[in-house]
Tab-separated table of C-alpha atoms and ligand atoms in Angstrom:
chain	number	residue	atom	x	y	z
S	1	UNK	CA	-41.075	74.590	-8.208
S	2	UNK	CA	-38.217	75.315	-5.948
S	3	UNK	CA	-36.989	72.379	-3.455
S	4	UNK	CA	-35.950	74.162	-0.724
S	5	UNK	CA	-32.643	71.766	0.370
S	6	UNK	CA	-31.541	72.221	-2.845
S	7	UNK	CA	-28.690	74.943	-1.873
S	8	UNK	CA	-28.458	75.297	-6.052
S	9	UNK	CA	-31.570	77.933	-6.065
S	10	UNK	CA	-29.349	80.132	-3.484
S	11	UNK	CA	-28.145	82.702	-5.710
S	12	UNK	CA	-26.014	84.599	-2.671
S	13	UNK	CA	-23.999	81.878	-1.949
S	14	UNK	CA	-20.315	82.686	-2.664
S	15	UNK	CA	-16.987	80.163	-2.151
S	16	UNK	CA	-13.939	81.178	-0.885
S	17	UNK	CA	-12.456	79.800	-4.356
S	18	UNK	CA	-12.247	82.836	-6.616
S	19	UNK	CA	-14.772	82.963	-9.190
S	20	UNK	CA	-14.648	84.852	-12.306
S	21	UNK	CA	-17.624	87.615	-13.228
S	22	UNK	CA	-19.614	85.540	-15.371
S	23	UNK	CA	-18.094	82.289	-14.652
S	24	UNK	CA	-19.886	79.070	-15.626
S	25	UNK	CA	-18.861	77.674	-12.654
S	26	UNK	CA	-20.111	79.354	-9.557
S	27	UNK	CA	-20.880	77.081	-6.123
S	28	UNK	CA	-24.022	76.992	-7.206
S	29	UNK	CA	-23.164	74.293	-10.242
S	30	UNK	CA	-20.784	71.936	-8.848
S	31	UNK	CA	-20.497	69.757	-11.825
S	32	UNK	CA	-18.757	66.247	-11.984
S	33	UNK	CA	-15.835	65.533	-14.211
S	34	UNK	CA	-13.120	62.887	-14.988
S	35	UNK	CA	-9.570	64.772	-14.806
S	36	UNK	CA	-5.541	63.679	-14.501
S	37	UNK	CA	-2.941	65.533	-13.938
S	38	UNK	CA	1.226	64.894	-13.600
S	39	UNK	CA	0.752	64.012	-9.988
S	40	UNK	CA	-2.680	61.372	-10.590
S	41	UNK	CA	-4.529	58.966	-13.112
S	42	UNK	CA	-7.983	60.077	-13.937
S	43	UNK	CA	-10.339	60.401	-11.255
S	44	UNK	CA	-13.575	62.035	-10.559
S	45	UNK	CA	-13.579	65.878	-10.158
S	46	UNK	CA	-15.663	69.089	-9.419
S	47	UNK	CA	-14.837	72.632	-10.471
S	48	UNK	CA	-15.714	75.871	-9.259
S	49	UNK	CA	-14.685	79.183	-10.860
S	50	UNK	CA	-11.123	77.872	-13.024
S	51	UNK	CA	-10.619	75.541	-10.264
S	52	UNK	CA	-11.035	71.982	-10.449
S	53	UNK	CA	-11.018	70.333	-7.377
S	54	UNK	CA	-10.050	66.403	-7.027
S	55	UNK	CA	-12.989	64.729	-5.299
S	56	UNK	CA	-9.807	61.380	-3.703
S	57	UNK	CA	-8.211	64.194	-2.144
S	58	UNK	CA	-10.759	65.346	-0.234
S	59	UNK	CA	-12.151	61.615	0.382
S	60	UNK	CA	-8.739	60.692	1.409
S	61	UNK	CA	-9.098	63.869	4.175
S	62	UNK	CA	-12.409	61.983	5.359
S	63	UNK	CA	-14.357	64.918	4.115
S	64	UNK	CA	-17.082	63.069	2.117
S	65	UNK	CA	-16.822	59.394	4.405
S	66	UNK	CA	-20.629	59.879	6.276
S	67	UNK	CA	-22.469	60.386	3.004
S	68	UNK	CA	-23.639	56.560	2.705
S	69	UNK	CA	-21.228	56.579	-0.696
S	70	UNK	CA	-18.392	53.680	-0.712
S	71	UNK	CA	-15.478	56.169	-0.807
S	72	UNK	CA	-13.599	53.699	-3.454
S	73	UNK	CA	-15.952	55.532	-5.949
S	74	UNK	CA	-13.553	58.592	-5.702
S	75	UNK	CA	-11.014	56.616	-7.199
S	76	UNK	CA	-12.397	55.346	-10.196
S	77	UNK	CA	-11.123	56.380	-13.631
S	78	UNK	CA	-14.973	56.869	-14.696
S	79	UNK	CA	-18.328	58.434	-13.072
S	80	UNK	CA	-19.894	55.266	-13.234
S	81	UNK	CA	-19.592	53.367	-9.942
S	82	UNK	CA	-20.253	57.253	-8.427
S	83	UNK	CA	-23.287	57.054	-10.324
S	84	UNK	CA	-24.314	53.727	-8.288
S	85	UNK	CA	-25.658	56.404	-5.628
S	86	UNK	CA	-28.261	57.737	-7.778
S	87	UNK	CA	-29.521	61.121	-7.073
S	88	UNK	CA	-30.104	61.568	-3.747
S	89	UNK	CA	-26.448	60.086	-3.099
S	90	UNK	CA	-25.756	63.306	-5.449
S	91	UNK	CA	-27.789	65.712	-3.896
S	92	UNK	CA	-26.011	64.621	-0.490
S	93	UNK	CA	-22.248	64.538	-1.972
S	94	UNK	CA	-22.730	68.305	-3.999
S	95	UNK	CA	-24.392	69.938	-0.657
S	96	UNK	CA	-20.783	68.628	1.243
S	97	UNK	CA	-18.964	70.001	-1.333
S	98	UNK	CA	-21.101	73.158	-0.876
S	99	UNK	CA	-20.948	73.290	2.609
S	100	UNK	CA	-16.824	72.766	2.644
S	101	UNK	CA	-16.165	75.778	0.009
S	102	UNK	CA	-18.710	78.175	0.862
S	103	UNK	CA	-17.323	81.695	1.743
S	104	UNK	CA	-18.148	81.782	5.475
S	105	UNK	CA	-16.750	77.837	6.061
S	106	UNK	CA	-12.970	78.273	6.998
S	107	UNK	CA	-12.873	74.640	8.408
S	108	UNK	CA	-11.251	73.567	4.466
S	109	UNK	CA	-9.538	76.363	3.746
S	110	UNK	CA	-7.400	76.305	6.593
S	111	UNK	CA	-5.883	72.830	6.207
S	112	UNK	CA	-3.740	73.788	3.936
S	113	UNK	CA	-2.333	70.239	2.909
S	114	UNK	CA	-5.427	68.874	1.765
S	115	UNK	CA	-6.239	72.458	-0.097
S	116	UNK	CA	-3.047	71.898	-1.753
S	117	UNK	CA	-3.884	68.550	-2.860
S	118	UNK	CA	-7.341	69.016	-3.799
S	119	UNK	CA	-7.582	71.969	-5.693
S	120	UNK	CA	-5.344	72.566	-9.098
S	121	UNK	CA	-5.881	75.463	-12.086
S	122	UNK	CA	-8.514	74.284	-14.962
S	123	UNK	CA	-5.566	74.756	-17.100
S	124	UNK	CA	-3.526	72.082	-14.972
S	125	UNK	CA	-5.331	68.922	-15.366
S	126	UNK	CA	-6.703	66.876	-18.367
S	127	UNK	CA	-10.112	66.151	-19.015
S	128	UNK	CA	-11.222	63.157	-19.844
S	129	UNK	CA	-14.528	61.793	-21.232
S	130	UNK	CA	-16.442	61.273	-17.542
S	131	UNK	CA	-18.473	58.193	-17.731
S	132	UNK	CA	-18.399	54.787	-19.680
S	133	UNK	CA	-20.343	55.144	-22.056
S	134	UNK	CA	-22.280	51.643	-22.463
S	135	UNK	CA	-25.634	52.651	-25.270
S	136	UNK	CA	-26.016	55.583	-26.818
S	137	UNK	CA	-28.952	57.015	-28.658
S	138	UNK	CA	-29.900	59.877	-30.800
S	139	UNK	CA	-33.481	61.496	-30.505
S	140	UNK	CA	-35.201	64.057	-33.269
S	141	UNK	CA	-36.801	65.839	-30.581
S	142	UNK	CA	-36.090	69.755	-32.278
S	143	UNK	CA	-39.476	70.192	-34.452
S	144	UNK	CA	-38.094	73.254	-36.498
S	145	UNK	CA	-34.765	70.903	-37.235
S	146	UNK	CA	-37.028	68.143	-38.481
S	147	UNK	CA	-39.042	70.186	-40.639
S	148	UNK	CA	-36.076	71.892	-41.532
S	149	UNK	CA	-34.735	68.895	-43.187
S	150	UNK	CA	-37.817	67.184	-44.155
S	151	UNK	CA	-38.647	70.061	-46.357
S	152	UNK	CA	-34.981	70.408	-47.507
S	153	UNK	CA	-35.588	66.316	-48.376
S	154	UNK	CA	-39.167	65.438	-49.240
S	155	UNK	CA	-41.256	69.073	-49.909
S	156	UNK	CA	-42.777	71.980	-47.582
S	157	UNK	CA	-46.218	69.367	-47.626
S	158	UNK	CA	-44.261	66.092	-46.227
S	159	UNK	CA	-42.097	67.814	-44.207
S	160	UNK	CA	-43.009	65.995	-40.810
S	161	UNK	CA	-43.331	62.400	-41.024
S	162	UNK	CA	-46.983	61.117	-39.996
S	163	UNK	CA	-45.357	60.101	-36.315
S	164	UNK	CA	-43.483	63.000	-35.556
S	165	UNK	CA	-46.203	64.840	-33.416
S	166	UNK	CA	-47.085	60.940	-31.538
S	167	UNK	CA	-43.448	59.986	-30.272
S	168	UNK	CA	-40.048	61.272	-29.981
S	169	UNK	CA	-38.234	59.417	-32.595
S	170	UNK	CA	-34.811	58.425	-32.158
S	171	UNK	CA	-32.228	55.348	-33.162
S	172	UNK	CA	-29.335	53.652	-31.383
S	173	UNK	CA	-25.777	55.307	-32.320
S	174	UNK	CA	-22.623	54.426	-31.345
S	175	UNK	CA	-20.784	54.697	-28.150
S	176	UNK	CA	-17.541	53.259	-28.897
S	177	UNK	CA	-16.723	56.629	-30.764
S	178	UNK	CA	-18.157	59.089	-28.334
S	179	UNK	CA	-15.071	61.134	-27.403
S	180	UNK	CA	-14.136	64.617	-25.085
S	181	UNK	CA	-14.258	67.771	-26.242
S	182	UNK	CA	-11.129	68.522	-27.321
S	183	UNK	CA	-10.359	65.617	-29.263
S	184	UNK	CA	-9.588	65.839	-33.654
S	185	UNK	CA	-12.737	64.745	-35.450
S	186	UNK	CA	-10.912	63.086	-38.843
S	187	UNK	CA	-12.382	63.439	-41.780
S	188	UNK	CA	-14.575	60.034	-42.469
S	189	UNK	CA	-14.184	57.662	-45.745
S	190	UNK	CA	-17.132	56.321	-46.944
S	191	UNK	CA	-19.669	55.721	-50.306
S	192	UNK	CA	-21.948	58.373	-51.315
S	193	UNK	CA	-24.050	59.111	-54.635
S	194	UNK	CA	-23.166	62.809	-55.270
S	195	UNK	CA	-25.258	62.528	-58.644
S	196	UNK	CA	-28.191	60.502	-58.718
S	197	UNK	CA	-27.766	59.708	-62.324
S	198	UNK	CA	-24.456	58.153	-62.183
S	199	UNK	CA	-23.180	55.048	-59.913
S	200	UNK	CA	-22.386	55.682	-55.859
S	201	UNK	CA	-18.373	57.297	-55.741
S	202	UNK	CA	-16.224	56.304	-52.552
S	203	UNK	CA	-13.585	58.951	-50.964
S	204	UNK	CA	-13.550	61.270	-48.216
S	205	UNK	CA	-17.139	63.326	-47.210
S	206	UNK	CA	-17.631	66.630	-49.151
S	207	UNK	CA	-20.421	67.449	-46.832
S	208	UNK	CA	-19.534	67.073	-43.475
S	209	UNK	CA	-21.583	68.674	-40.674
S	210	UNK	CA	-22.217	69.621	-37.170
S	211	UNK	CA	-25.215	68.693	-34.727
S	212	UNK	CA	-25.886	71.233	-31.713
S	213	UNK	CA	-27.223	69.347	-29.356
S	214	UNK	CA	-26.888	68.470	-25.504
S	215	UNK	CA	-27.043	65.186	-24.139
S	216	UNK	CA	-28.422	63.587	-20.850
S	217	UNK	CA	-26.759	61.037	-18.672
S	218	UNK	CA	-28.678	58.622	-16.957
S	219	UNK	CA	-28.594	56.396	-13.640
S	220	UNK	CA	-29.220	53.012	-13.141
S	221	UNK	CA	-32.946	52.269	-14.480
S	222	UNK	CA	-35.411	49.724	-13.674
S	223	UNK	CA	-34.710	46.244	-14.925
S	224	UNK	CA	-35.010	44.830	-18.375
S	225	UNK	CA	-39.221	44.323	-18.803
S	226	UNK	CA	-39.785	47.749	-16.481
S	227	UNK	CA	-40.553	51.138	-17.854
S	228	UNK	CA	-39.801	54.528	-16.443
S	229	UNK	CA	-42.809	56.687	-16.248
S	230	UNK	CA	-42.835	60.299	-17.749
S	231	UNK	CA	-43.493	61.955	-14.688
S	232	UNK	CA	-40.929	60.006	-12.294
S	233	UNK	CA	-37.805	60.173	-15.625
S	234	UNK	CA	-36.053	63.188	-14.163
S	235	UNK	CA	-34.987	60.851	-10.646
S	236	UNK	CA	-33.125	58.810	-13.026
S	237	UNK	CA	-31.248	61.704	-14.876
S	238	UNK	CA	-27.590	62.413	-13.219
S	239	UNK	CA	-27.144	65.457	-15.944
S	240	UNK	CA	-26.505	66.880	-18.979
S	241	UNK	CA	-23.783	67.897	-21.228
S	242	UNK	CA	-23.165	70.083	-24.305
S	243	UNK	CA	-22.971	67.657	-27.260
S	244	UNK	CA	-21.273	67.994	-31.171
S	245	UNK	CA	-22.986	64.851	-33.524
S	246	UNK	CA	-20.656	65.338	-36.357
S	247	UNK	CA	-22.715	64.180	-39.119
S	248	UNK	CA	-21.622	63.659	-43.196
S	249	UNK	CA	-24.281	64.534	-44.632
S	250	UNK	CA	-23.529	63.291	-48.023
S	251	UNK	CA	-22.856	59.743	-46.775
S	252	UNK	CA	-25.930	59.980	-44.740
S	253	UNK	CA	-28.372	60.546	-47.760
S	254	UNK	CA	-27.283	57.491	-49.256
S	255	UNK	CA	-27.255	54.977	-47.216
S	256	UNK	CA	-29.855	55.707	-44.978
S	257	UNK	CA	-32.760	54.185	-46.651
S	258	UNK	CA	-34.515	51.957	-45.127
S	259	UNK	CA	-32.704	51.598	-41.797
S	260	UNK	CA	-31.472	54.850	-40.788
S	261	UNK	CA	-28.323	56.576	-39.824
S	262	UNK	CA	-24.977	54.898	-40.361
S	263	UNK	CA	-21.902	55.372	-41.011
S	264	UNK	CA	-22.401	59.164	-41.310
S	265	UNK	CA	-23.266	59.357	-37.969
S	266	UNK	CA	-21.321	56.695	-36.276
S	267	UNK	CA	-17.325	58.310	-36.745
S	268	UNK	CA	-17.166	60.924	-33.643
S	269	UNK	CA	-19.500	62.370	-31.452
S	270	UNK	CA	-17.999	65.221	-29.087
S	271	UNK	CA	-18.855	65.645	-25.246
S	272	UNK	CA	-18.097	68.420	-22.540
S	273	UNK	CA	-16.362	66.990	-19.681
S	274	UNK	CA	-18.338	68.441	-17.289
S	275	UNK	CA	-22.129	66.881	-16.014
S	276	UNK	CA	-23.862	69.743	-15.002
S	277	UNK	CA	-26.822	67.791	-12.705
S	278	UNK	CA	-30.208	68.280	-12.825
S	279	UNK	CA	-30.569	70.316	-9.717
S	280	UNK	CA	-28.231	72.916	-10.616
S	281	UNK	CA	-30.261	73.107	-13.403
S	282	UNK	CA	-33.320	73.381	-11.744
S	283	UNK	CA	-33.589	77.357	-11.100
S	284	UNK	CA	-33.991	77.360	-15.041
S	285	UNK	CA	-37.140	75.182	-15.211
S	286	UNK	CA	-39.110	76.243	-17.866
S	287	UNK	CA	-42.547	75.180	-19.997
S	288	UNK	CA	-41.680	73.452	-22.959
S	289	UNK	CA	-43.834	74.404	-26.753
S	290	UNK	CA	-47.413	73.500	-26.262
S	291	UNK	CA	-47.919	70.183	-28.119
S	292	UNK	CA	-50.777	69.649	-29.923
S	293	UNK	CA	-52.251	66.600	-30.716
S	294	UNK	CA	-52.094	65.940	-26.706
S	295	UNK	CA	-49.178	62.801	-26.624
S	296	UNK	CA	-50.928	59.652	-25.778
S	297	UNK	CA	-50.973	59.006	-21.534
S	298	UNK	CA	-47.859	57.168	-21.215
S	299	UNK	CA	-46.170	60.883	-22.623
S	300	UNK	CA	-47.555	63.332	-20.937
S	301	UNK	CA	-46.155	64.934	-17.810
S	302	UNK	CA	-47.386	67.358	-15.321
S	303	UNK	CA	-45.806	70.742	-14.496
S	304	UNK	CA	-43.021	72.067	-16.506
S	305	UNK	CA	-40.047	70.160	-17.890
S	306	UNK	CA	-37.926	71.851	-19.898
S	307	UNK	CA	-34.913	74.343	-19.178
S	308	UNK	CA	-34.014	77.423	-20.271
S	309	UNK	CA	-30.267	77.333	-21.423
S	310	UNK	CA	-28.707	79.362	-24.102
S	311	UNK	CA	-26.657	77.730	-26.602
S	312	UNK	CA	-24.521	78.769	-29.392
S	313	UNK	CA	-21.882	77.289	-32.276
S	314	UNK	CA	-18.671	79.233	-33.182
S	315	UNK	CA	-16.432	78.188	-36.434
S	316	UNK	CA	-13.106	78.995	-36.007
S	317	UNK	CA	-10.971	78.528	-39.423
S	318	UNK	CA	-7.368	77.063	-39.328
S	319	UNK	CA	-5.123	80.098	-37.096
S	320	UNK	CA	-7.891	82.403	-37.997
S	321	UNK	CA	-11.427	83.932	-36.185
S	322	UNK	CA	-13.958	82.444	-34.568
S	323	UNK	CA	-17.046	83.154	-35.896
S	324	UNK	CA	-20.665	82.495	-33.934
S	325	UNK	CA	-22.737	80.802	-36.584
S	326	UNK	CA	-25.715	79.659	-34.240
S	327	UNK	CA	-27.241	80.707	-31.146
S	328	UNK	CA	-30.230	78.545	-30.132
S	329	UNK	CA	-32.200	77.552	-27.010
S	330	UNK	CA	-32.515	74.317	-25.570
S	331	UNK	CA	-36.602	75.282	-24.390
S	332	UNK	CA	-37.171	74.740	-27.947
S	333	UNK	CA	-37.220	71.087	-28.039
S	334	UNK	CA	-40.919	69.773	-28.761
S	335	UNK	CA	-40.155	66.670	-26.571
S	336	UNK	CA	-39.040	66.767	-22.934
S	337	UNK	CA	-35.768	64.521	-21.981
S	338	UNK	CA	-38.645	63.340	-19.304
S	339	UNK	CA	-40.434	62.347	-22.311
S	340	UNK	CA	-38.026	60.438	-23.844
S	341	UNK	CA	-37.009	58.353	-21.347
S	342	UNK	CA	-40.349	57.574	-20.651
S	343	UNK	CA	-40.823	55.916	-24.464
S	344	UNK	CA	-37.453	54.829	-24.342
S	345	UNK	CA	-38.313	52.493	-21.832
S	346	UNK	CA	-42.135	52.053	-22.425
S	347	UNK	CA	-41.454	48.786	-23.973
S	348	UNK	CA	-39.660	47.136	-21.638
S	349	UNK	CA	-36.167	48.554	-22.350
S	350	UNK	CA	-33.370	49.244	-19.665
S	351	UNK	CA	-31.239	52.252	-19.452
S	352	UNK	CA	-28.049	51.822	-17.161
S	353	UNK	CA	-25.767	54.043	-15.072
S	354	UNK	CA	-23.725	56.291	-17.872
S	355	UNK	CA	-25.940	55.756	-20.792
S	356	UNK	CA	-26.230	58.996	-23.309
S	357	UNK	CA	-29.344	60.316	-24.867
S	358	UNK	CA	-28.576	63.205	-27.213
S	359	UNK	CA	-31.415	65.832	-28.237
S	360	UNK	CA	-30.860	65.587	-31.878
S	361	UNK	CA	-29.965	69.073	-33.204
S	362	UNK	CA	-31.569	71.902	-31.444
S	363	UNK	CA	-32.639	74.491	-33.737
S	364	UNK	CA	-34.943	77.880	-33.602
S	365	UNK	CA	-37.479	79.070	-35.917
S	366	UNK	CA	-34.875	81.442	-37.582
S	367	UNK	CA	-31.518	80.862	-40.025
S	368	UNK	CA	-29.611	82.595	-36.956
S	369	UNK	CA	-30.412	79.910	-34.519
S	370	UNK	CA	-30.781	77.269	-37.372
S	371	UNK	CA	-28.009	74.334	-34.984
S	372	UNK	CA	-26.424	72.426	-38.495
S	373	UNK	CA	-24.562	73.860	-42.095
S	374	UNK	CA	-27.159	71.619	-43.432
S	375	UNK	CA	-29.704	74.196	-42.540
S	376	UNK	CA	-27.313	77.124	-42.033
S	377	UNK	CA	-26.711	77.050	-45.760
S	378	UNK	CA	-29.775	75.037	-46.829
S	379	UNK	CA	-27.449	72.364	-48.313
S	380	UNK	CA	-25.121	74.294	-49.576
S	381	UNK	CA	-26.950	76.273	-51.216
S	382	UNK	CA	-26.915	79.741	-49.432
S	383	UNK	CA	-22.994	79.493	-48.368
S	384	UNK	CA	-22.172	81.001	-44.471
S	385	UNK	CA	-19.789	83.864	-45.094
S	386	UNK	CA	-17.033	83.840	-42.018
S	387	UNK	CA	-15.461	87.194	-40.443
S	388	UNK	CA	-12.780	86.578	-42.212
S	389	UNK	CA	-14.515	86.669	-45.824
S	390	UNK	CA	-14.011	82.833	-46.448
S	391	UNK	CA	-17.064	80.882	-47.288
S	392	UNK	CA	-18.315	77.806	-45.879
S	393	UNK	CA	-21.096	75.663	-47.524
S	394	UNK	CA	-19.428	72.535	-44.944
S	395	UNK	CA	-16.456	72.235	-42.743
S	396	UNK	CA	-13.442	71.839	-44.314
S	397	UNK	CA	-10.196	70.241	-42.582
S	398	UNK	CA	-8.432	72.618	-40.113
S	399	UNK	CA	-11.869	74.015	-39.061
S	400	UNK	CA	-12.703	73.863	-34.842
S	401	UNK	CA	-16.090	73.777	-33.978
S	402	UNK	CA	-17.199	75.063	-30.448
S	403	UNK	CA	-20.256	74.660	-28.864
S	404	UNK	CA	-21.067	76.914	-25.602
S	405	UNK	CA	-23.983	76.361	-23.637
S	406	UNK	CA	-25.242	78.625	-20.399
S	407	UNK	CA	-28.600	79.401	-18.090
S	408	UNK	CA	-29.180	82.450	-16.445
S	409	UNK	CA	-31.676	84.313	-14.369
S	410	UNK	CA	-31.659	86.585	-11.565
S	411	UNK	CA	-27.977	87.133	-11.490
S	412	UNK	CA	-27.255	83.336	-11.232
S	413	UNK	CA	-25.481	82.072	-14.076
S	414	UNK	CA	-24.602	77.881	-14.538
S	415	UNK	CA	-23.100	77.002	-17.634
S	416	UNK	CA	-21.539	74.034	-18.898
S	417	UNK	CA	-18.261	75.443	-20.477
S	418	UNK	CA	-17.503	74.097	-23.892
S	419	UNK	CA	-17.442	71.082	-26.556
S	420	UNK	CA	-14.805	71.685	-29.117
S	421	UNK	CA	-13.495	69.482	-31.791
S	422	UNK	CA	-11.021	70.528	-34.635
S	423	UNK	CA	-11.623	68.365	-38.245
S	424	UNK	CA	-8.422	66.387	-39.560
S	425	UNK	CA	-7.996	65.403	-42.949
S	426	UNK	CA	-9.409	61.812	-44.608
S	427	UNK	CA	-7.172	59.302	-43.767
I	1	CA	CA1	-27.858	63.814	-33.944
């Protein structure tokens, strides 16, 4: 499965940049990022090891001016215009960057000016969200999740919906409040029905939730009318990200007959800063479940296409310990991201440069890798007990969230850091 330019799969490779043991950013990633610091406005970034390294500076050394990319791009505030170059303008502009840090290329590290420039401590520079977001949608693609909460909501016997096995169902969120990790989640407002016998109350959720998912970022599709097929999706995937839905769950049960998700879904949604691109990711290629009934011809795919990454959710209370509460795999989804872009677009509809398409929460077949509280504590009903002997049936305010996310195998390890959000009281 291997492509052989892809300088990703060499697991000897080493930069001159320190790396830490362990690191989720070896040479081998080379993820894209948005960061500022005192000396410069947002601009796009890589990292290696806890290094980030400012993609101008090197542009404005000439390093990256033969790659066929308009160099402007490295002086955007967003990935977007970047993007423009699609993936083989990617693949060319990470093997540079490859190529100019590698451990036995002194041409960089000797010109010490632009070094200076270029490369600043993680702990430095602010991340910001990395691309303009313009649609975002949410899939359902986790089948233990959705049977999870279908039994939790309509009975063990009517637990999948009759077109759960057919498509990968999704709906549109919202990207106007998709934010970086790192950013205070408050507390949303809204109407719920906490007793079913009495009238709907208003005030602040009593039942609000995480999502573990990841997300993908697309390029530029084909135009409005055109679909992407299943087997060709991947070319039009820049990367993915660790993703937090916050969800309140209590506001979601009401109002979401007959139309959907809402307002329960629609107040925050936390991203990782860093795109970690599909062919860092591709050493971890793995098969996905088998899925039975066979998907109808416009949804199936040949060879394998999902990946094997490691994920896991922490709760850490107010000054106090963080406790792992999930750990999860991403080759558990029953639908492939190539799958869902594919009926995404199968009727016509365009994707564009920057658009996100979450997994919908990514749970195992056991509690421990269960990726909500919903199912954690099957609604509340079997609280989560913390390290430090609090209980937790849903977050309260003052509780961070962190979601981790790595792949590893044969001694190479790419991760995408972290997503972390802390929950602020109702306003
Ligand atoms: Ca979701």
């Amino acid at each position: 499965m291997s492509d052989p330019s892809n300088s990703s799969n060499d697991q000897t490779l080493r930069s001159w940049i320190t790396t830490p043991t362990n690191s989720d950013f070896p040479i081998q990633n080379i993820p894209f990022g948005i960061c500022s610091s005192d000396g410069h406005p947002p601009r796009p970034c890589t990292r290696i090891g806890d290094s980030v390294i400012d993609l101008f500076a090197l542009a404005k050394a000439d390093l990256l001016n033969d790659l066929g990319i308009d160099t402007e791009v490295f002086g955007a505030s967003t990935l977007n215009p970047l993007m423009r170059s699609g993936r083989s303008g990617i693949r060319q502009l990470r093997q540079r960057l490859m190529e100019l840090f590698r451990s036995d290329n002194g041409f960089l590290k000797e010109r010490t000016v632009t070094v200076q420039e270029a490369i600043h401590p993680v702990s430095q520079v602010t991340m910001h969200l990395p691309v303009d977001v313009g649609d975002y949608t949410d899939f359902y693609s986790s089948r233990e999740h959705a049977v999870n909460v279908g039994t939790m909501f309509r009975g063990a016997e009517n637990a999948l919906m009759p077109n759960w096995l057919h498509l990968p169902v999704g709906y549109h969120g919202r990207a106007s409040s998709i934010v970086v990790s790192g950013t205070d989640i408050q507390r949303p407002m809204g109407q719920m029905r906490p007793n079913p016998e009495e009238p709907p109350v208003f005030g602040p959720s009593k039942q609000l939730d995480i999502e573990l998912e990841t997300a993908f970022i697309t390029f530029e599709g084909r135009p409005l009318g055109e679909r992407i097929e299943a087997d060709e999706a991947e070319e039009f995937i820049f990367g993915m990200v660790l993703f937090n839905d916050w969800s309140a769950r209590d506001i979601q049960s009401w109002e979401y007959v007959p139309l959907g998700p809402f307002l329960g879904k629609n107040f925050g949604s936390s991203m990782s800063p860093w795109i970690v691109t599909m062919d860092a990711l591709e050493p971890f290629r793995t098969a996905g479940p088998k899925q039975d009934p066979t998907p109808l011809p416009y949804l199936r795919t040949s060879g394998e296409h999902s990946f094997d990454i490691a994920l896991e959710a922490s709760l850490v209370p107010k000054n106090g310990e963080e406790t792992v509460i999930c750990r999860t795999n991403f080759k558990n989804l029953y639908w492939s991201m190539a799958q869902q872009l594919a009926h995404h677009t199968v009727n016509g509809c365009n994707v564009r440069a920057g658009d996100v398409m979450a997994s919908g929460t990514i749970s195992g077949s056991t509690p421990e890798s269960f990726g909500s509280l919903l199912e954690i504590t099957w609604r509340g009903s079997k609280p989560l007990t913390l390290k430090d002997g609090s209980e937790r049936k849903f977050l309260e305010d003052g509780d961070t969230v962190v979601i981790r996310g790595h792949c590893e195998r044969d001694g190479l390890r790419i991760g995408f850091g972290e997503v972390r959000g802390e929950i602020l009281p109702a306003r």
